[in-house]
Short mmCIF file of C-alpha atoms and ligand atoms in Angstrom, two decimals:
data_model
loop_
_atom_site.label_atom_id
_atom_site.label_comp_id
_atom_site.label_asym_id
_atom_site.label_seq_id
_atom_site.Cartn_x
_atom_site.Cartn_y
_atom_site.Cartn_z
CA MET A 791 -2.14 153.80 311.94
CA THR A 792 -0.73 150.33 312.75
CA THR A 793 2.76 149.80 314.08
CA ALA A 794 5.67 147.93 312.43
CA LEU A 795 5.46 150.32 309.49
CA THR A 796 8.47 151.83 307.77
CA ILE A 797 7.78 154.32 305.02
CA ALA A 798 10.86 155.75 303.41
CA PRO A 799 11.81 156.93 299.96
CA ILE A 800 14.78 154.78 299.03
CA LEU A 801 17.57 156.30 296.99
CA ALA A 802 18.54 154.38 293.89
CA ALA A 803 21.44 152.37 295.33
CA PRO A 804 23.15 150.07 292.82
CA ALA A 805 21.41 146.72 292.36
CA PRO A 806 23.49 143.54 292.04
CA ALA A 807 24.21 142.73 288.37
CA GLY A 808 21.85 140.28 286.75
CA THR A 809 18.95 140.88 289.15
CA PRO A 810 15.51 142.03 287.94
CA LEU A 811 16.12 145.46 289.47
CA ASP A 812 19.41 145.81 287.62
CA ASP A 813 17.62 144.77 284.39
CA ALA A 814 14.74 147.19 285.00
CA ARG A 815 17.14 150.06 285.66
CA ALA A 816 19.20 149.20 282.55
CA GLN A 817 16.00 149.38 280.46
CA LEU A 818 15.09 152.72 282.03
CA THR A 819 18.60 154.10 281.39
CA GLU A 820 18.37 153.16 277.72
CA ALA A 821 14.98 154.88 277.41
CA ALA A 822 16.15 157.93 279.40
CA GLN A 823 19.19 158.33 277.14
CA PHE A 824 17.05 158.00 274.04
CA LEU A 825 14.58 160.61 275.37
CA GLY A 826 17.36 162.91 276.63
CA LEU A 827 15.91 163.04 280.18
CA SER A 828 17.83 165.11 282.73
CA ASP A 829 19.86 163.25 285.35
CA GLY A 830 17.47 164.47 288.05
CA LEU A 831 14.39 163.12 286.31
CA HIS A 832 16.15 159.86 285.46
CA ARG A 833 17.11 159.39 289.11
CA LEU A 834 13.57 160.18 290.24
CA LEU A 835 12.17 157.54 287.87
CA ALA A 836 14.78 154.97 288.97
CA THR A 837 13.73 155.37 292.61
CA PRO A 838 10.49 154.17 294.25
CA ARG A 839 8.33 156.90 295.76
CA ARG A 840 7.43 154.87 298.83
CA GLU A 841 8.36 151.52 300.35
CA VAL A 842 6.72 149.69 303.22
CA THR A 843 8.32 146.64 304.84
CA VAL A 844 6.37 144.78 307.50
CA SER A 845 6.72 141.68 309.62
CA ILE A 846 3.79 139.29 309.56
CA PRO A 847 3.47 136.97 312.56
CA LEU A 848 1.34 133.87 311.94
CA ARG A 849 -0.41 131.66 314.48
CA ARG A 850 -0.18 128.24 312.80
CA ASP A 851 -2.97 125.68 312.90
CA ASP A 852 -0.94 123.56 315.37
CA GLY A 853 -0.62 126.53 317.77
CA SER A 854 3.05 127.34 316.98
CA GLN A 855 4.12 130.73 315.60
CA ASP A 856 5.84 131.65 312.35
CA LEU A 857 7.00 135.00 310.97
CA PHE A 858 7.19 136.40 307.43
CA ILE A 859 8.45 139.59 305.85
CA GLY A 860 6.22 141.47 303.42
CA HIS A 861 6.81 144.48 301.18
CA ARG A 862 4.72 146.99 299.30
CA VAL A 863 6.64 149.26 296.94
CA GLN A 864 4.93 152.20 295.23
CA HIS A 865 7.15 153.26 292.39
CA ASN A 866 5.27 156.21 290.97
CA PHE A 867 1.98 158.13 291.35
CA SER A 868 2.40 160.83 288.72
CA ARG A 869 -0.48 159.56 286.55
CA GLY A 870 -2.81 158.30 289.30
CA PRO A 871 -3.00 155.81 292.19
CA ALA A 872 -0.40 153.07 292.33
CA LYS A 873 -1.41 149.65 290.97
CA GLY A 874 0.19 146.23 291.08
CA GLY A 875 0.01 142.62 292.20
CA ILE A 876 0.83 140.87 295.46
CA ARG A 877 3.15 137.88 295.19
CA TYR A 878 3.49 135.03 297.70
CA ALA A 879 6.74 133.19 296.97
CA PRO A 880 9.71 131.89 298.98
CA ASN A 881 12.20 134.03 297.03
CA VAL A 882 10.42 137.41 297.31
CA ASP A 883 12.92 140.16 298.10
CA LEU A 884 12.73 143.92 298.20
CA ASP A 885 14.82 144.51 295.06
CA GLU A 886 12.62 142.15 293.07
CA VAL A 887 9.51 143.97 294.29
CA ARG A 888 11.12 147.31 293.33
CA ALA A 889 11.77 146.06 289.80
CA LEU A 890 8.24 144.73 289.41
CA ALA A 891 6.80 148.02 290.72
CA MET A 892 8.80 149.99 288.14
CA TRP A 893 7.58 147.74 285.31
CA MET A 894 4.01 148.33 286.52
CA THR A 895 4.49 152.10 286.14
CA TRP A 896 5.60 151.67 282.52
CA LYS A 897 2.85 149.14 281.79
CA CYS A 898 0.08 151.42 283.06
CA ALA A 899 1.47 154.40 281.15
CA LEU A 900 1.91 152.38 277.96
CA LEU A 901 -1.67 151.10 278.01
CA ASP A 902 -2.83 154.56 279.07
CA VAL A 903 -4.61 153.43 282.23
CA PRO A 904 -4.62 156.22 284.83
CA TYR A 905 -2.33 154.59 287.39
CA GLY A 906 1.21 154.61 288.63
CA GLY A 907 3.03 151.39 289.48
CA ALA A 908 3.34 149.30 292.63
CA LYS A 909 4.07 145.73 293.65
CA GLY A 910 3.91 143.73 296.85
CA GLY A 911 5.16 140.43 298.08
CA VAL A 912 5.38 138.17 301.07
CA ARG A 913 8.32 135.80 301.44
CA ILE A 914 6.34 132.59 301.98
CA ASP A 915 5.88 129.33 300.14
CA PRO A 916 2.06 129.18 300.09
CA ARG A 917 2.07 125.46 299.29
CA ASN A 918 3.31 124.74 302.83
CA TYR A 919 0.39 126.48 304.58
CA SER A 920 -3.29 125.69 304.97
CA ALA A 921 -6.02 127.94 303.56
CA ASN A 922 -6.79 129.16 307.10
CA GLU A 923 -3.13 130.05 307.67
CA LEU A 924 -2.93 131.88 304.33
CA GLU A 925 -6.07 133.80 305.26
CA ARG A 926 -4.46 134.91 308.54
CA VAL A 927 -1.23 135.92 306.73
CA THR A 928 -3.24 137.88 304.16
CA ARG A 929 -5.37 139.68 306.73
CA ARG A 930 -2.35 140.60 308.87
CA PHE A 931 -0.35 141.77 305.81
CA THR A 932 -3.33 143.84 304.65
CA SER A 933 -3.77 145.48 308.03
CA GLU A 934 -0.03 146.30 308.16
CA ILE A 935 -0.05 148.02 304.75
CA LEU A 936 -3.57 149.42 305.21
CA PRO A 937 -2.41 153.04 305.68
CA VAL A 938 -0.91 153.16 302.18
CA ILE A 939 -3.51 151.26 300.14
CA GLY A 940 -7.01 152.26 299.03
CA PRO A 941 -8.99 152.84 295.84
CA GLU A 942 -7.48 156.30 295.43
CA GLN A 943 -4.01 155.41 296.76
CA ASP A 944 -2.84 151.98 295.74
CA ILE A 945 -4.87 149.06 294.42
CA PRO A 946 -3.39 145.53 294.83
CA ALA A 947 -4.23 142.53 292.59
CA PRO A 948 -3.23 138.84 292.41
CA ASP A 949 0.18 137.69 291.18
CA ILE A 950 2.26 134.53 291.65
CA GLY A 951 0.95 132.48 294.57
CA THR A 952 -2.16 134.62 295.17
CA ASP A 953 -5.63 134.48 293.65
CA GLU A 954 -9.17 135.86 293.85
CA LYS A 955 -9.64 134.36 297.33
CA THR A 956 -6.62 136.34 298.55
CA MET A 957 -8.19 139.48 297.08
CA ALA A 958 -11.52 138.76 298.80
CA TRP A 959 -9.71 138.54 302.18
CA MET A 960 -7.80 141.76 301.45
CA MET A 961 -10.98 143.59 300.43
CA ASP A 962 -12.80 142.34 303.53
CA THR A 963 -9.97 143.27 305.93
CA TYR A 964 -9.70 146.75 304.43
CA SER A 965 -13.49 147.22 304.47
CA VAL A 966 -13.83 146.10 308.10
CA ALA A 967 -11.15 148.63 309.11
CA ARG A 968 -12.91 151.40 307.19
CA GLY A 969 -16.36 150.46 308.49
CA HIS A 970 -17.96 150.03 305.08
CA THR A 971 -17.50 147.88 301.99
CA VAL A 972 -14.81 149.23 299.65
CA LEU A 973 -14.94 147.19 296.45
CA GLY A 974 -12.38 149.34 294.63
CA VAL A 975 -9.46 148.63 297.00
CA VAL A 976 -8.29 145.53 295.11
CA THR A 977 -8.88 144.01 291.69
CA GLY A 978 -8.97 140.38 290.65
CA LYS A 979 -11.81 139.75 293.13
CA PRO A 980 -14.38 136.94 292.77
CA ILE A 981 -17.26 137.92 290.44
CA ALA A 982 -19.71 137.67 293.36
CA LEU A 983 -17.75 140.38 295.19
CA GLY A 984 -17.45 142.97 292.45
CA GLY A 985 -14.90 141.21 290.26
CA SER A 986 -15.05 141.85 286.53
CA LEU A 987 -16.16 139.27 284.02
CA GLY A 988 -13.16 138.45 281.86
CA ARG A 989 -10.57 139.45 284.50
CA ALA A 990 -9.33 135.94 285.23
CA THR A 991 -8.37 135.33 281.60
CA SER A 992 -7.41 138.91 280.71
CA THR A 993 -3.62 138.61 280.89
CA SER A 994 -3.64 135.45 278.79
CA ARG A 995 -6.07 136.96 276.26
CA GLY A 996 -3.90 140.06 275.99
CA VAL A 997 -0.76 137.92 275.51
CA VAL A 998 -2.48 136.05 272.70
CA ASP A 999 -3.94 139.21 271.06
CA VAL A 1000 -0.43 140.64 270.86
CA ALA A 1001 1.21 137.31 269.93
CA LEU A 1002 -1.11 136.87 266.94
CA ALA A 1003 -0.38 140.44 265.78
CA ALA A 1004 3.38 139.86 266.21
CA LEU A 1005 3.28 136.57 264.27
CA ALA A 1006 1.33 138.27 261.46
CA SER A 1007 3.92 141.09 261.37
CA ARG A 1008 6.56 138.42 260.67
CA GLY A 1009 4.44 136.86 257.92
CA LEU A 1010 3.58 133.75 259.98
CA PRO A 1011 0.05 132.43 259.36
CA ILE A 1012 -2.45 132.02 262.19
CA ALA A 1013 -2.86 128.34 261.36
CA SER A 1014 -1.90 124.87 262.55
CA SER A 1015 1.39 125.10 260.63
CA THR A 1016 2.52 127.72 263.16
CA THR A 1017 3.85 126.21 266.39
CA ALA A 1018 4.10 127.54 269.92
CA ALA A 1019 5.75 126.62 273.24
CA VAL A 1020 4.52 128.02 276.55
CA GLN A 1021 6.64 128.05 279.73
CA GLY A 1022 4.52 128.12 282.90
CA PHE A 1023 1.03 126.66 283.24
CA GLY A 1024 -0.40 129.00 285.88
CA LYS A 1025 -2.81 131.91 285.60
CA VAL A 1026 -1.04 133.35 282.54
CA GLY A 1027 0.52 130.36 280.76
CA ARG A 1028 -2.47 128.04 280.96
CA GLY A 1029 -4.87 130.55 279.39
CA ALA A 1030 -2.25 131.56 276.82
CA ALA A 1031 -1.85 127.92 275.74
CA ARG A 1032 -5.64 127.52 275.54
CA PHE A 1033 -6.25 130.71 273.51
CA LEU A 1034 -3.32 129.99 271.15
CA ALA A 1035 -4.81 126.55 270.48
CA ASP A 1036 -8.29 128.10 270.09
CA ALA A 1037 -6.83 130.52 267.52
CA GLY A 1038 -5.68 127.50 265.47
CA LEU A 1039 -1.95 127.34 266.36
CA THR A 1040 -0.29 124.06 267.31
CA VAL A 1041 0.97 124.18 270.90
CA THR A 1042 3.82 121.66 270.85
CA ALA A 1043 5.30 122.18 274.32
CA VAL A 1044 4.36 123.42 277.80
CA SER A 1045 6.04 123.30 281.19
CA ASP A 1046 5.59 124.17 284.83
CA GLN A 1047 7.98 124.21 287.77
CA TYR A 1048 7.83 120.41 288.03
CA GLY A 1049 8.69 119.56 284.40
CA GLY A 1050 7.59 119.84 280.79
CA LEU A 1051 5.80 118.11 277.93
CA VAL A 1052 6.42 118.00 274.18
CA SER A 1053 4.47 116.60 271.25
CA THR A 1054 5.33 117.63 267.70
CA GLY A 1055 1.77 116.91 266.61
CA GLY A 1056 0.41 119.31 269.23
CA ILE A 1057 -0.83 118.92 272.81
CA ASP A 1058 -4.55 118.59 273.49
CA ILE A 1059 -4.81 121.62 275.81
CA PRO A 1060 -8.34 120.99 277.20
CA ALA A 1061 -7.31 117.40 278.09
CA LEU A 1062 -4.11 118.70 279.69
CA GLU A 1063 -6.12 121.23 281.71
CA ARG A 1064 -8.27 118.41 283.09
CA HIS A 1065 -5.08 116.53 284.04
CA VAL A 1066 -3.66 119.64 285.78
CA ASP A 1067 -6.93 120.18 287.68
CA LEU A 1068 -6.66 116.63 289.01
CA THR A 1069 -2.91 116.42 289.72
CA GLY A 1070 -1.70 120.01 290.12
CA SER A 1071 0.99 119.69 287.43
CA VAL A 1072 1.50 119.07 283.72
CA VAL A 1073 3.85 116.19 284.62
CA GLY A 1074 2.45 112.73 283.96
CA PHE A 1075 0.05 113.78 281.19
CA GLU A 1076 -0.16 110.83 278.85
CA GLY A 1077 -0.87 112.73 275.63
CA ALA A 1078 2.73 114.01 275.25
CA ASP A 1079 6.36 113.08 275.96
CA PRO A 1080 8.18 114.35 279.05
CA LEU A 1081 10.56 117.24 278.49
CA ASP A 1082 13.14 118.89 280.69
CA GLY A 1083 11.57 122.27 281.52
CA ALA A 1084 14.69 124.26 280.55
CA GLU A 1085 14.79 122.65 277.08
CA LEU A 1086 11.41 124.15 276.22
CA LEU A 1087 13.03 127.55 275.67
CA GLU A 1088 15.29 126.16 272.96
CA LEU A 1089 12.75 124.17 270.93
CA ASP A 1090 12.26 124.70 267.21
CA VAL A 1091 8.94 126.58 267.35
CA ASP A 1092 7.63 129.77 265.74
CA LEU A 1093 6.38 131.35 268.96
CA LEU A 1094 7.83 131.12 272.46
CA VAL A 1095 5.79 132.43 275.41
CA PRO A 1096 7.76 132.52 278.67
CA ALA A 1097 4.93 132.84 281.19
CA ALA A 1098 6.49 131.62 284.45
CA VAL A 1099 9.14 133.65 286.26
CA GLU A 1100 11.77 136.30 285.56
CA GLY A 1101 15.31 135.84 284.28
CA VAL A 1102 14.82 132.58 282.33
CA LEU A 1103 16.25 133.79 278.99
CA THR A 1104 19.92 134.48 279.67
CA ALA A 1105 23.25 134.97 277.87
CA GLU A 1106 23.73 131.19 278.15
CA ASN A 1107 20.52 129.95 276.53
CA ALA A 1108 19.57 132.91 274.27
CA PRO A 1109 21.96 131.78 271.46
CA CYS A 1110 19.99 128.49 271.36
CA VAL A 1111 16.52 130.08 271.09
CA GLN A 1112 15.03 129.02 267.75
CA ALA A 1113 11.64 130.75 268.01
CA LYS A 1114 11.02 133.57 265.53
CA VAL A 1115 8.84 135.50 267.95
CA VAL A 1116 9.11 135.65 271.76
CA VAL A 1117 6.12 137.12 273.62
CA GLU A 1118 6.83 137.81 277.28
CA GLY A 1119 3.86 136.56 279.31
CA ALA A 1120 5.95 136.72 282.51
CA ASN A 1121 7.46 139.87 283.93
CA GLY A 1122 11.17 140.23 283.18
CA PRO A 1123 11.86 136.79 281.66
CA THR A 1124 14.66 138.14 279.43
CA THR A 1125 17.95 139.53 280.73
CA PRO A 1126 19.44 142.51 278.81
CA GLU A 1127 22.25 140.23 277.49
CA ALA A 1128 19.71 137.73 276.19
CA ASP A 1129 17.78 140.60 274.65
CA SER A 1130 20.83 141.76 272.63
CA ILE A 1131 21.59 138.21 271.50
CA MET A 1132 18.03 137.66 270.29
CA ARG A 1133 18.04 141.06 268.53
CA GLU A 1134 21.22 140.04 266.67
CA ASN A 1135 19.52 136.76 265.74
CA ASP A 1136 16.53 138.68 264.33
CA ILE A 1137 14.11 137.24 266.90
CA LEU A 1138 11.18 139.57 267.52
CA VAL A 1139 10.80 140.04 271.30
CA VAL A 1140 7.50 141.54 272.43
CA PRO A 1141 8.26 143.01 275.87
CA ASP A 1142 6.38 142.20 279.06
CA ILE A 1143 5.12 145.72 279.66
CA LEU A 1144 3.17 145.41 276.42
CA ALA A 1145 2.52 141.67 276.12
CA ASN A 1146 1.18 140.93 279.61
CA ALA A 1147 -0.63 144.23 280.19
CA GLY A 1148 -4.08 142.67 279.64
CA GLY A 1149 -4.39 141.96 283.36
CA VAL A 1150 -3.91 145.55 284.39
CA VAL A 1151 -6.22 146.77 281.64
CA VAL A 1152 -9.08 144.62 282.91
CA SER A 1153 -8.10 145.45 286.51
CA TYR A 1154 -8.69 149.05 285.49
CA PHE A 1155 -12.05 148.04 284.00
CA GLU A 1156 -12.88 146.23 287.27
CA TRP A 1157 -12.01 149.33 289.32
CA VAL A 1158 -14.11 151.54 287.04
CA GLN A 1159 -17.08 149.13 287.34
CA ALA A 1160 -16.66 148.81 291.14
CA ASN A 1161 -16.44 152.58 291.62
CA GLN A 1162 -19.57 153.07 289.48
CA ALA A 1163 -21.36 149.93 290.76
CA TYR A 1164 -22.30 149.21 287.15
CA TRP A 1165 -21.19 145.96 285.52
CA TRP A 1166 -20.23 145.25 281.92
CA THR A 1167 -20.81 142.02 280.00
CA GLU A 1168 -17.91 139.67 279.30
CA ALA A 1169 -18.15 140.49 275.58
CA GLU A 1170 -17.82 144.22 276.36
CA VAL A 1171 -14.78 143.59 278.57
CA GLU A 1172 -13.07 141.40 275.97
CA ALA A 1173 -13.77 143.79 273.08
CA ARG A 1174 -12.41 146.78 275.04
CA LEU A 1175 -9.38 144.76 276.13
CA LYS A 1176 -8.59 143.71 272.57
CA GLU A 1177 -8.96 147.27 271.30
CA ARG A 1178 -6.44 148.51 273.91
CA MET A 1179 -3.95 145.68 273.37
CA ILE A 1180 -3.96 146.00 269.58
CA GLY A 1181 -3.86 149.81 269.85
CA ALA A 1182 -0.80 149.62 272.11
CA TRP A 1183 0.86 147.02 269.85
CA GLU A 1184 0.35 149.30 266.83
CA GLN A 1185 1.69 152.36 268.67
CA VAL A 1186 4.78 150.52 269.89
CA SER A 1187 5.55 148.83 266.57
CA ARG A 1188 5.09 152.13 264.66
CA TYR A 1189 7.30 154.00 267.15
CA ALA A 1190 9.96 151.25 267.02
CA GLY A 1191 9.89 151.27 263.21
CA SER A 1192 10.10 155.05 262.88
CA LYS A 1193 12.88 155.47 265.47
CA GLY A 1194 14.87 152.33 264.66
CA LEU A 1195 14.34 150.88 268.17
CA THR A 1196 13.59 147.41 269.49
CA LEU A 1197 10.02 146.88 270.66
CA ARG A 1198 11.27 146.88 274.27
CA THR A 1199 13.10 150.19 274.03
CA ALA A 1200 10.20 151.71 272.07
CA ALA A 1201 7.63 150.53 274.65
CA THR A 1202 9.74 151.69 277.59
CA ALA A 1203 10.52 155.04 275.94
CA LEU A 1204 6.85 155.70 275.11
CA ALA A 1205 5.84 154.85 278.68
CA VAL A 1206 8.67 156.77 280.35
CA GLU A 1207 7.90 159.79 278.17
CA ARG A 1208 4.26 159.76 279.38
CA VAL A 1209 5.26 159.48 283.05
CA ALA A 1210 7.94 162.17 282.66
CA GLU A 1211 5.41 164.46 280.97
CA ALA A 1212 2.87 163.96 283.79
CA HIS A 1213 5.56 164.61 286.39
CA THR A 1214 6.75 167.76 284.61
CA LEU A 1215 3.19 169.11 284.15
CA ARG A 1216 2.43 168.60 287.85
CA GLY A 1217 5.69 170.28 288.85
CA LEU A 1218 7.87 169.53 291.81
CA TYR A 1219 6.40 170.11 295.27
CA PRO A 1220 7.40 172.29 297.10
P1 NAD B 1643 1.12 131.46 288.74
O1 NAD B 1643 1.70 131.25 290.09
O2 NAD B 1643 -0.34 131.30 288.53
O3 NAD B 1643 1.84 130.48 287.69
C1 NAD B 1643 3.23 130.38 287.54
C2 NAD B 1643 3.50 129.13 286.71
O4 NAD B 1643 4.90 129.06 286.40
C3 NAD B 1643 3.18 127.83 287.44
O5 NAD B 1643 2.66 126.90 286.49
C4 NAD B 1643 4.55 127.35 287.91
O6 NAD B 1643 4.60 125.95 288.10
C5 NAD B 1643 5.40 127.78 286.75
N1 NAD B 1643 6.83 127.89 287.00
C6 NAD B 1643 7.47 128.44 288.05
N2 NAD B 1643 8.80 128.33 287.89
C7 NAD B 1643 8.99 127.72 286.69
C8 NAD B 1643 10.12 127.34 285.94
N3 NAD B 1643 11.35 127.57 286.40
N4 NAD B 1643 9.93 126.72 284.75
C9 NAD B 1643 8.70 126.50 284.28
N5 NAD B 1643 7.59 126.84 284.92
C10 NAD B 1643 7.74 127.44 286.12
O7 NAD B 1643 1.62 132.90 288.27
P2 NAD B 1643 1.03 133.79 287.10
O8 NAD B 1643 0.06 134.75 287.66
O9 NAD B 1643 0.66 132.92 285.93
O10 NAD B 1643 2.32 134.67 286.73
C11 NAD B 1643 3.33 134.22 285.83
C12 NAD B 1643 4.15 135.42 285.40
O11 NAD B 1643 3.30 136.36 284.75
C13 NAD B 1643 4.82 136.21 286.54
O12 NAD B 1643 6.03 136.75 286.04
C14 NAD B 1643 3.83 137.32 286.81
O13 NAD B 1643 4.45 138.45 287.42
C15 NAD B 1643 3.39 137.62 285.40
N6 NAD B 1643 2.11 138.33 285.27
C16 NAD B 1643 0.97 137.81 285.81
C17 NAD B 1643 -0.23 138.48 285.62
C18 NAD B 1643 -1.54 137.92 286.11
O14 NAD B 1643 -2.59 138.51 285.79
N7 NAD B 1643 -1.54 136.83 286.83
C19 NAD B 1643 -0.26 139.69 284.91
C20 NAD B 1643 0.93 140.18 284.37
C21 NAD B 1643 2.11 139.47 284.55
#
């Protein structure tokens, strides 16, 4: 076992108000009260099973040294190995990783994939480092958390600031340490290294599968008369914009961290993608007008897809949201206060643990294929993904309708109930 490793179950200390962890715990409390869970079980589910915090020294290309802090939080293993992404961002902190790990547990349970939840992160701005430096950071981080990851323990995947290259380095570092190739240790790998066809677009496809079902449930046609705005033009937002346009909707606005674009007649998404490939941002695209990124959330559109970062829909801007349907591509984009305001305004909010679960579903498919060394076609992957996403949408909307709950509380309650049942069936050791 490597050094610099702290593994400790952390008791559920209060999280500062308004943080993702506070939001995640508030959602759990609502579900626990609805389900009548005991205090002991509620506390167990509010608390990560295992946390690892490591320091990651980096030898920079110029010979100087830098140091980063990384975390891996495993929230729950009751239904199987832990599963969740690795984020590289300058604002990564332990509480945020705890919240994201908890949401992963609910997401896996809701989509009925046999995993618990985890999340990892390194506090680094990847844009300031070369590919060689990022490779060294990734390999050192992997070797520090190596004792707690593995295809039967905890399976990382890409998230903000990481991609299939990061996963290839993680897989290689883990495999070298084990002395043989272990394809199932991470998902979101390049296709040539045991990645799944359809994985790269899976979260966006799942977002759009659910968004189209949600629009139809509100009587909105899947046609050019229905408009959409997408916040974030990364791995999730870009594909979501493309698939919404492919489905026939008019995408009138998009944004990224540098700014936004609006065009009431619709943005030509393939042309915008070419612009982003060349420049790295949506800003400066000539086929639309510039827009302040924050204004995108308040535009008069039918569908709003926040697909960037958490905490963007707040008590301040939620009263100004005009969309009829909000589909959470990002994790935790809506604060509980914003959620109540949108409920009062009869806006249908499809929660993250349902809407963006396509990535973990196809991660599961990738893990199954890697463990069996037998690969499916892209059409098979997409058909199975759609079946799961629509199945979960139908379960959640039926449950919400029959119990008089919002989609978020219904989704969380269904997921928490499954995890609680697994925990209770296994019993408490010793
Ligand atoms: P990414 O890094 O590929 O893209 C993030 C995008 O958001 C970028 O375009 C960035 O410029 C933009 N952005 C950042 N801050 C912004 C702001 N304030 N306003 C507007 N745009 C902003 O990350 P991603 O993988 O697309 O993840 C986006 C969200 O989706 C995260 O919450 C992530 O946890 C969640 N998610 C991702 C996946 C996946 O498969 N990648 C799966 C489930 C959930």
